[in-house]
PDB file of C-alpha atoms in Angstrom:
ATOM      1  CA  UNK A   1      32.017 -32.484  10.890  1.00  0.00           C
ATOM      2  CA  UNK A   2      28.668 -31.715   9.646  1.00  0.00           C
ATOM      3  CA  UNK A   3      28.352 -34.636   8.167  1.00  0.00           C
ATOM      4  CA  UNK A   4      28.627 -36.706  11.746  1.00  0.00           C
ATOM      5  CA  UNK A   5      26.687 -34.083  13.929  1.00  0.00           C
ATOM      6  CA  UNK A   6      23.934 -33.167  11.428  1.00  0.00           C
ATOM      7  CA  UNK A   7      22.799 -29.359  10.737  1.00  0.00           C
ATOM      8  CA  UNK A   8      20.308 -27.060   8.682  1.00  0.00           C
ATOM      9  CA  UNK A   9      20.998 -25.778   5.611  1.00  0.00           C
ATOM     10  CA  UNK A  10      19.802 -22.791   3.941  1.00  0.00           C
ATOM     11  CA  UNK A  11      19.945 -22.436  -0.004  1.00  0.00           C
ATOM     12  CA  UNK A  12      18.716 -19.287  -2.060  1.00  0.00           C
ATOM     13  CA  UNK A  13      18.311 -20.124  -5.713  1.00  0.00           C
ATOM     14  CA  UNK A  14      17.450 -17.103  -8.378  1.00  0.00           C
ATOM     15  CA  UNK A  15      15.001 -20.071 -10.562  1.00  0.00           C
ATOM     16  CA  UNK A  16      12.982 -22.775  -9.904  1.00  0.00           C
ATOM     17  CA  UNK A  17      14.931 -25.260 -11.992  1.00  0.00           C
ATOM     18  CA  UNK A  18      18.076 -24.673  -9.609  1.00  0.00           C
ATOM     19  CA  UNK A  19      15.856 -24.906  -6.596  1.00  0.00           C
ATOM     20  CA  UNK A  20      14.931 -28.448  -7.454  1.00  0.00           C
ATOM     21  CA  UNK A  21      18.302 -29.599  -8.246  1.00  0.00           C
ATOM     22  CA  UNK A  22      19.218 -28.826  -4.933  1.00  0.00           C
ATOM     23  CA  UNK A  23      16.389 -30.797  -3.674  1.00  0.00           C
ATOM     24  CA  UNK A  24      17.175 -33.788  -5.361  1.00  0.00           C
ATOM     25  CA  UNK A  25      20.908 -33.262  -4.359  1.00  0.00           C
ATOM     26  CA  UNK A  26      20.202 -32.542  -0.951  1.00  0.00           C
ATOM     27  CA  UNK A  27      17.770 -35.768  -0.836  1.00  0.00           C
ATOM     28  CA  UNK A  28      20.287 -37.788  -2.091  1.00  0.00           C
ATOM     29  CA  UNK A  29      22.470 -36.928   0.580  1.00  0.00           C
ATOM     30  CA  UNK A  30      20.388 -37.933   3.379  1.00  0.00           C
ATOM     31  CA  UNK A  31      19.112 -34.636   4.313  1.00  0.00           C
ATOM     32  CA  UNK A  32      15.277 -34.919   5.435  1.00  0.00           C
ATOM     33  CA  UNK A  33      12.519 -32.212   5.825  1.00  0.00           C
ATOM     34  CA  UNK A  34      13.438 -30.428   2.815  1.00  0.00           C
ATOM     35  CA  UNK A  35      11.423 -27.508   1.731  1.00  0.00           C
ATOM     36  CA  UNK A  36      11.227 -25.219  -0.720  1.00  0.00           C
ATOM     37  CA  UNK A  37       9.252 -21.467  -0.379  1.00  0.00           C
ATOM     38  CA  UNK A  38       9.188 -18.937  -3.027  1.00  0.00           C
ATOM     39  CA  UNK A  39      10.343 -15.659  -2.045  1.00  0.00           C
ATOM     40  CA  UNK A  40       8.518 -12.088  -3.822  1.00  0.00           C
ATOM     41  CA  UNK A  41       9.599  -8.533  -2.704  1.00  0.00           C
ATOM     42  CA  UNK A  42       6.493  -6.874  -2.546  1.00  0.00           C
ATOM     43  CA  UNK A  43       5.689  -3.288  -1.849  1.00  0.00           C
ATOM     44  CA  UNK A  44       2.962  -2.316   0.140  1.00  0.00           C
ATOM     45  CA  UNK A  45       1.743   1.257  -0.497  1.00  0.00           C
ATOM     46  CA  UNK A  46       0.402   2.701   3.397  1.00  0.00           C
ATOM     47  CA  UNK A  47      -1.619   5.336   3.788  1.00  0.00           C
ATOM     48  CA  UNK A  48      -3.834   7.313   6.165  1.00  0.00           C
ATOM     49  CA  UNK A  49      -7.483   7.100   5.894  1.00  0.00           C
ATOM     50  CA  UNK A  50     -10.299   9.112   7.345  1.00  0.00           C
ATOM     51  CA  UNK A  51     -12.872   6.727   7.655  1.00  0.00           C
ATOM     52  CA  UNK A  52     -16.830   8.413   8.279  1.00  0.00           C
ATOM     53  CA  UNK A  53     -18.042   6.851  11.612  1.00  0.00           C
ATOM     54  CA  UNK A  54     -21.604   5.312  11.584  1.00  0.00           C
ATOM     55  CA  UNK A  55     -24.336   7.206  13.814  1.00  0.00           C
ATOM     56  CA  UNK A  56     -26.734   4.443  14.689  1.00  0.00           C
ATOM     57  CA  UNK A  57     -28.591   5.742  17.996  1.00  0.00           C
ATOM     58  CA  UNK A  58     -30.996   6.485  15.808  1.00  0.00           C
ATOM     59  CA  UNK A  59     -31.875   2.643  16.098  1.00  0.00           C
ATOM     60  CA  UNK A  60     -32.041   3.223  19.870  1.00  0.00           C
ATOM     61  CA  UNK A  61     -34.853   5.370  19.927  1.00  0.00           C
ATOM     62  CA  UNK A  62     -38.024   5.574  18.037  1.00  0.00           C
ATOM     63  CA  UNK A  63     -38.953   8.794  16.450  1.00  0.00           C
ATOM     64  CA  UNK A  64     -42.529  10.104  16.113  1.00  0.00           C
ATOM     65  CA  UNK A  65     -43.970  10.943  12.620  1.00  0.00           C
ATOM     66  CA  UNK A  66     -43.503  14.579  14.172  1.00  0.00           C
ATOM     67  CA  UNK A  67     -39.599  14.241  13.872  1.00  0.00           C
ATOM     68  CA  UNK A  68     -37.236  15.334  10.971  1.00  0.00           C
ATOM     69  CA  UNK A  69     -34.430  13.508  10.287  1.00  0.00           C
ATOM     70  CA  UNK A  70     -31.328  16.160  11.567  1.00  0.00           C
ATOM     71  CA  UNK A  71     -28.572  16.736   9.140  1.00  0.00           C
ATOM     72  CA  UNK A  72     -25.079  17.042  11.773  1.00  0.00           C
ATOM     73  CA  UNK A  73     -21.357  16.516  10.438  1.00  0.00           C
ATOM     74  CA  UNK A  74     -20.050  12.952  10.260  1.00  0.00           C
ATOM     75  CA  UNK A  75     -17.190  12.301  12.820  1.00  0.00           C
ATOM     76  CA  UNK A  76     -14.719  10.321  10.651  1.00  0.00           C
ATOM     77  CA  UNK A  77     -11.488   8.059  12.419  1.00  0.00           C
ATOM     78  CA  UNK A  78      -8.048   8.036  10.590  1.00  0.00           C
ATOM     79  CA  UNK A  79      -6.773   4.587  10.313  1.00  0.00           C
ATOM     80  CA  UNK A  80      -3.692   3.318   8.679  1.00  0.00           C
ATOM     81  CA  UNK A  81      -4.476   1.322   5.534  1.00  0.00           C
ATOM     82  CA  UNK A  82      -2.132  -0.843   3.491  1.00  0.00           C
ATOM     83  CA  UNK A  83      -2.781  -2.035  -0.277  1.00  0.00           C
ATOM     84  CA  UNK A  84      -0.468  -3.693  -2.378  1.00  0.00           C
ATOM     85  CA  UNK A  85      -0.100  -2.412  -5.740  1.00  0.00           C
ATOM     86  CA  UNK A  86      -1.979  -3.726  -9.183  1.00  0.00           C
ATOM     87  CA  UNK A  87       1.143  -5.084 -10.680  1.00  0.00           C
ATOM     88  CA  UNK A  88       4.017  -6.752  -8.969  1.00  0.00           C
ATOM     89  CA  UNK A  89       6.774  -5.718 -10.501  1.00  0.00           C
ATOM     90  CA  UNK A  90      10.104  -7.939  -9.528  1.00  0.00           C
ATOM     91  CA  UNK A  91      11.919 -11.051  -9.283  1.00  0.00           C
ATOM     92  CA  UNK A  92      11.420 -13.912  -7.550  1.00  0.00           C
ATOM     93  CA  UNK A  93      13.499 -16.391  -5.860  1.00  0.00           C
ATOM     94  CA  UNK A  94      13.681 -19.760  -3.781  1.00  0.00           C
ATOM     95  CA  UNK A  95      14.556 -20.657  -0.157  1.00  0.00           C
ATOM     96  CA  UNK A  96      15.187 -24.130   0.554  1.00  0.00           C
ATOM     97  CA  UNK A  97      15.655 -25.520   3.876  1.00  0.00           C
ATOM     98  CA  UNK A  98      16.622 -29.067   4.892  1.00  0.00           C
ATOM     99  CA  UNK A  99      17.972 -30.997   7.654  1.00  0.00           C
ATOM    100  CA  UNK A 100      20.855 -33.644   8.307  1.00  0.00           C
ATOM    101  CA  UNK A 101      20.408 -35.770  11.063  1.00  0.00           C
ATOM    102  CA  UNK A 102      23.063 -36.685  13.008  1.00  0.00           C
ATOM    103  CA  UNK A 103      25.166 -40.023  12.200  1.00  0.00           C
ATOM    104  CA  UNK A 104      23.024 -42.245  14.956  1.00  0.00           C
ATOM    105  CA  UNK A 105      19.570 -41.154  13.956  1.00  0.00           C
ATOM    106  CA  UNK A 106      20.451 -42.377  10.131  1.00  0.00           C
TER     107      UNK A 106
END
């Protein structure tokens, strides 16, 4: 049936030698559009920051030669950070994805 209405087809293939047998397979059989995307499980490592806010109204105003420069406490903002680690430890793998058109568009 698929064969006469068209489709999509998904593949997942553990190596990159399987991956492009299926793509010469699936060419060969008159799908079109095929692609191939590598696939990595990653870990990102999130964390909460505090981050020191700038004080710039100093720039705003200008001080006289009389003025000291005033030592106050930083305000800081916490902000969500997210890093992926040094090494990327895992396996990868390979999505293909092509399409059959139907019978009358061949």
């Amino acid at each position: 049936m698929v064969a006469v209405i068209g489709g999509r087809i998904c593949s997942f293939s553990p190596c990159i030698e399987q991956s492009m047998r299926v793509c010469e397979t699936l060419g060969s059989c008159g799908f079109i559009e095929v692609q191939n995307i590598e696939v990595l499980q990653i870990e990102d490592i999130v964390r909460t920051r505090n981050v020191p806010v700038m004080e710039l109204d100093f720039l705003k105003t200008k001080r006289t030669e009389g003025e000291k420069d005033v030592k106050t406490p930083r305000e800081s903002k916490k902000y969500i950070t997210s890093t992926a680690p040094n090494t990327m430890a895992g396996h990868t793998g390979y999505l293909t994805i092509a399409e059959l058109p139907p019978l009358f568009a061949r």
